[in-house]
Short mmCIF file of C-alpha atoms in Angstrom, two decimals:
data_model
loop_
_atom_site.label_atom_id
_atom_site.label_comp_id
_atom_site.label_asym_id
_atom_site.label_seq_id
_atom_site.Cartn_x
_atom_site.Cartn_y
_atom_site.Cartn_z
CA UNK V 1 -20.67 -24.61 53.77
CA UNK V 2 -18.72 -21.38 53.30
CA UNK V 3 -15.48 -23.16 54.15
CA UNK V 4 -16.15 -25.84 51.52
CA UNK V 5 -16.85 -23.23 48.81
CA UNK V 6 -13.75 -21.24 49.78
CA UNK V 7 -11.61 -24.41 49.82
CA UNK V 8 -12.96 -25.51 46.41
CA UNK V 9 -12.39 -22.06 44.89
CA UNK V 10 -8.83 -21.98 46.26
CA UNK V 11 -8.06 -25.42 44.80
CA UNK V 12 -9.51 -24.52 41.38
CA UNK V 13 -7.54 -21.25 41.21
CA UNK V 14 -4.36 -23.03 42.31
CA UNK V 15 -4.80 -25.62 39.56
CA UNK V 16 -5.35 -22.89 36.98
CA UNK V 17 -2.20 -21.05 38.09
CA UNK V 18 -0.12 -24.22 37.94
CA UNK V 19 -1.34 -24.93 34.39
CA UNK V 20 -0.81 -21.34 33.21
CA UNK V 21 2.12 -20.70 30.92
CA UNK V 22 4.10 -17.56 30.40
CA UNK V 23 3.87 -16.65 26.72
CA UNK V 24 7.20 -14.92 26.27
CA UNK V 25 10.72 -15.88 26.96
CA UNK V 26 13.78 -13.91 27.88
CA UNK V 27 16.96 -14.27 25.92
CA UNK V 28 20.39 -12.97 26.75
CA UNK V 29 21.19 -9.59 25.24
CA UNK V 30 23.77 -9.72 22.51
CA UNK V 31 25.39 -6.35 21.85
CA UNK V 32 25.21 -5.18 18.25
CA UNK V 33 27.86 -3.30 16.34
CA UNK V 34 26.89 0.38 16.09
CA UNK V 35 27.38 2.43 12.95
CA UNK V 36 27.93 6.16 12.81
CA UNK V 37 26.08 8.04 10.07
CA UNK V 38 26.61 11.68 9.08
CA UNK V 39 23.98 13.46 6.99
CA UNK V 40 23.60 17.01 5.71
CA UNK V 41 20.38 18.41 4.29
CA UNK V 42 18.28 21.56 4.35
CA UNK V 43 14.91 22.26 5.95
CA UNK V 44 12.63 24.88 4.36
CA UNK V 45 10.25 26.32 6.98
CA UNK V 46 7.73 28.51 5.15
CA UNK V 47 5.03 30.34 7.10
CA UNK V 48 3.92 32.76 4.37
CA UNK V 49 2.66 32.53 0.81
CA UNK V 50 -0.04 30.46 -0.84
CA UNK V 51 1.48 27.10 0.18
CA UNK V 52 2.90 27.40 3.71
CA UNK V 53 4.64 24.39 5.27
CA UNK V 54 4.27 25.70 8.84
CA UNK V 55 0.95 26.87 10.29
CA UNK V 56 -0.05 28.25 13.67
CA UNK V 57 -2.44 25.78 15.30
CA UNK V 58 -2.74 27.43 18.73
CA UNK V 59 -1.76 30.63 20.44
CA UNK V 60 -2.28 31.91 23.98
CA UNK V 61 -4.68 34.56 25.07
CA UNK V 62 -2.84 37.83 25.60
CA UNK V 63 -2.89 38.22 29.38
CA UNK V 64 0.19 40.32 29.99
CA UNK V 65 1.85 43.11 28.09
CA UNK V 66 5.26 42.03 29.44
CA UNK V 67 5.23 38.54 27.88
CA UNK V 68 6.53 37.92 24.38
CA UNK V 69 3.72 37.87 21.80
CA UNK V 70 5.18 34.57 20.53
CA UNK V 71 5.34 32.79 23.91
CA UNK V 72 3.00 29.78 23.91
CA UNK V 73 2.39 29.74 20.14
CA UNK V 74 2.19 26.21 18.71
CA UNK V 75 3.05 25.53 15.07
CA UNK V 76 2.54 22.35 13.02
CA UNK V 77 5.04 21.69 10.24
CA UNK V 78 5.39 19.62 7.09
CA UNK V 79 8.64 21.13 5.80
CA UNK V 80 10.53 19.72 2.79
CA UNK V 81 14.06 18.36 3.25
CA UNK V 82 16.32 19.08 0.29
CA UNK V 83 19.88 18.23 -0.74
CA UNK V 84 20.81 21.89 -1.20
CA UNK V 85 19.75 25.24 0.27
CA UNK V 86 17.59 26.15 -2.73
CA UNK V 87 13.95 25.05 -2.64
CA UNK V 88 14.47 23.76 -6.20
CA UNK V 89 17.09 21.26 -4.93
CA UNK V 90 16.17 17.57 -4.94
CA UNK V 91 13.62 16.80 -2.21
CA UNK V 92 14.78 13.87 -0.07
CA UNK V 93 12.09 13.86 2.62
CA UNK V 94 10.08 15.96 5.01
CA UNK V 95 10.13 17.25 8.57
CA UNK V 96 6.74 16.63 10.17
CA UNK V 97 5.84 17.59 13.69
CA UNK V 98 5.37 20.64 15.87
CA UNK V 99 7.25 23.35 17.66
CA UNK V 100 6.22 25.70 20.42
CA UNK V 101 7.68 29.05 21.39
CA UNK V 102 8.84 28.33 24.92
CA UNK V 103 10.58 31.52 26.09
CA UNK V 104 8.93 34.61 27.49
CA UNK V 105 11.94 36.72 26.60
CA UNK V 106 12.07 37.96 22.98
CA UNK V 107 15.86 38.30 23.25
CA UNK V 108 16.21 34.56 23.86
CA UNK V 109 13.69 33.05 21.39
CA UNK V 110 13.65 29.35 22.19
CA UNK V 111 11.49 26.66 20.66
CA UNK V 112 10.68 23.22 21.97
CA UNK V 113 10.71 21.02 18.89
CA UNK V 114 9.36 17.57 18.28
CA UNK V 115 9.72 16.41 14.69
CA UNK V 116 10.06 13.28 12.56
CA UNK V 117 12.66 13.71 9.81
CA UNK V 118 11.35 11.23 7.25
CA UNK V 119 13.38 10.25 4.20
CA UNK V 120 11.44 9.56 1.00
CA UNK V 121 14.25 8.84 -1.45
CA UNK V 122 17.78 7.50 -1.62
CA UNK V 123 19.55 5.04 0.64
CA UNK V 124 17.45 5.96 3.69
CA UNK V 125 14.03 5.90 1.98
CA UNK V 126 11.39 4.74 4.47
CA UNK V 127 13.57 5.55 7.49
CA UNK V 128 13.30 8.52 9.81
CA UNK V 129 14.96 10.25 12.74
CA UNK V 130 13.03 11.45 15.78
CA UNK V 131 14.01 14.80 17.28
CA UNK V 132 12.85 16.09 20.65
CA UNK V 133 14.86 19.08 21.71
CA UNK V 134 15.24 22.65 22.81
CA UNK V 135 16.00 24.92 19.84
CA UNK V 136 17.43 28.35 20.74
CA UNK V 137 16.78 29.85 17.29
CA UNK V 138 18.91 32.97 17.74
CA UNK V 139 22.06 30.89 18.31
CA UNK V 140 23.92 30.08 15.12
CA UNK V 141 25.04 27.32 15.16
CA UNK V 142 22.92 25.46 17.69
CA UNK V 143 22.54 21.83 18.66
CA UNK V 144 19.47 19.60 18.90
CA UNK V 145 19.03 16.03 20.12
CA UNK V 146 18.09 12.94 18.09
CA UNK V 147 16.23 10.60 20.44
CA UNK V 148 15.35 7.71 18.13
CA UNK V 149 14.32 6.62 14.70
CA UNK V 150 12.76 3.92 12.58
CA UNK V 151 13.78 1.80 9.63
CA UNK V 152 17.55 1.90 9.18
CA UNK V 153 17.71 4.37 12.09
CA UNK V 154 15.91 2.19 14.65
CA UNK V 155 17.39 2.89 18.11
CA UNK V 156 19.33 5.89 16.77
CA UNK V 157 20.76 8.52 19.07
CA UNK V 158 22.83 11.56 18.33
CA UNK V 159 22.68 15.25 17.63
CA UNK V 160 22.05 17.80 14.90
CA UNK V 161 24.08 20.95 14.42
CA UNK V 162 21.70 23.52 12.93
CA UNK V 163 22.79 26.62 11.05
CA UNK V 164 20.36 29.22 9.78
CA UNK V 165 21.12 29.66 6.06
CA UNK V 166 18.54 32.36 5.45
CA UNK V 167 15.91 33.94 7.62
CA UNK V 168 13.21 36.43 6.74
CA UNK V 169 12.59 37.92 10.18
CA UNK V 170 9.59 39.90 8.95
CA UNK V 171 7.78 36.88 7.50
CA UNK V 172 9.25 34.14 9.68
CA UNK V 173 10.37 31.97 6.73
CA UNK V 174 13.73 30.22 7.14
CA UNK V 175 16.11 27.79 5.46
CA UNK V 176 18.08 25.68 7.93
CA UNK V 177 21.14 23.53 7.34
CA UNK V 178 21.03 20.29 9.36
CA UNK V 179 24.31 18.43 9.97
CA UNK V 180 23.30 15.16 11.61
CA UNK V 181 25.52 12.71 13.47
CA UNK V 182 23.82 9.56 14.75
CA UNK V 183 24.82 6.11 15.92
CA UNK V 184 22.52 3.19 15.23
CA UNK V 185 22.61 -0.60 14.77
#
């Protein structure tokens, strides 16, 4: 009896597998022509005042007097992107994401940055660039990596040369010039 049930079950499953269809199809890849886009804009990272654009969301417990007091601090940002270095310049988007202080040595202040540079006006409205990179903030200039994007920047890759335009070391507020070079379809 067991053999009959096992045989019947095997036949039913075999019939189901034969009738099953694969619901996607593969097509040959056709290379697309890549475009190179260069952008320059300014990021205003404001920690102080009544309307900060960067806020501390986590910090480590102080366990060692030798570690940097910033090491391990995590900051969420919603920084405006402007055409010029003045905050009154035309706003073209925002930088939303997080950065963490990732160096124990105060002389080498390095952030790990993940941010979406979203454009809200102009030719690139509705598109964004994704950045995931090391950011050695004491180097001027420094370079960060663009790892992707959406909208007109879908499948983008490239880099950003960052220059600190102004920095209030006491408060932590900064204005950064971003020179972006990306390739995308």
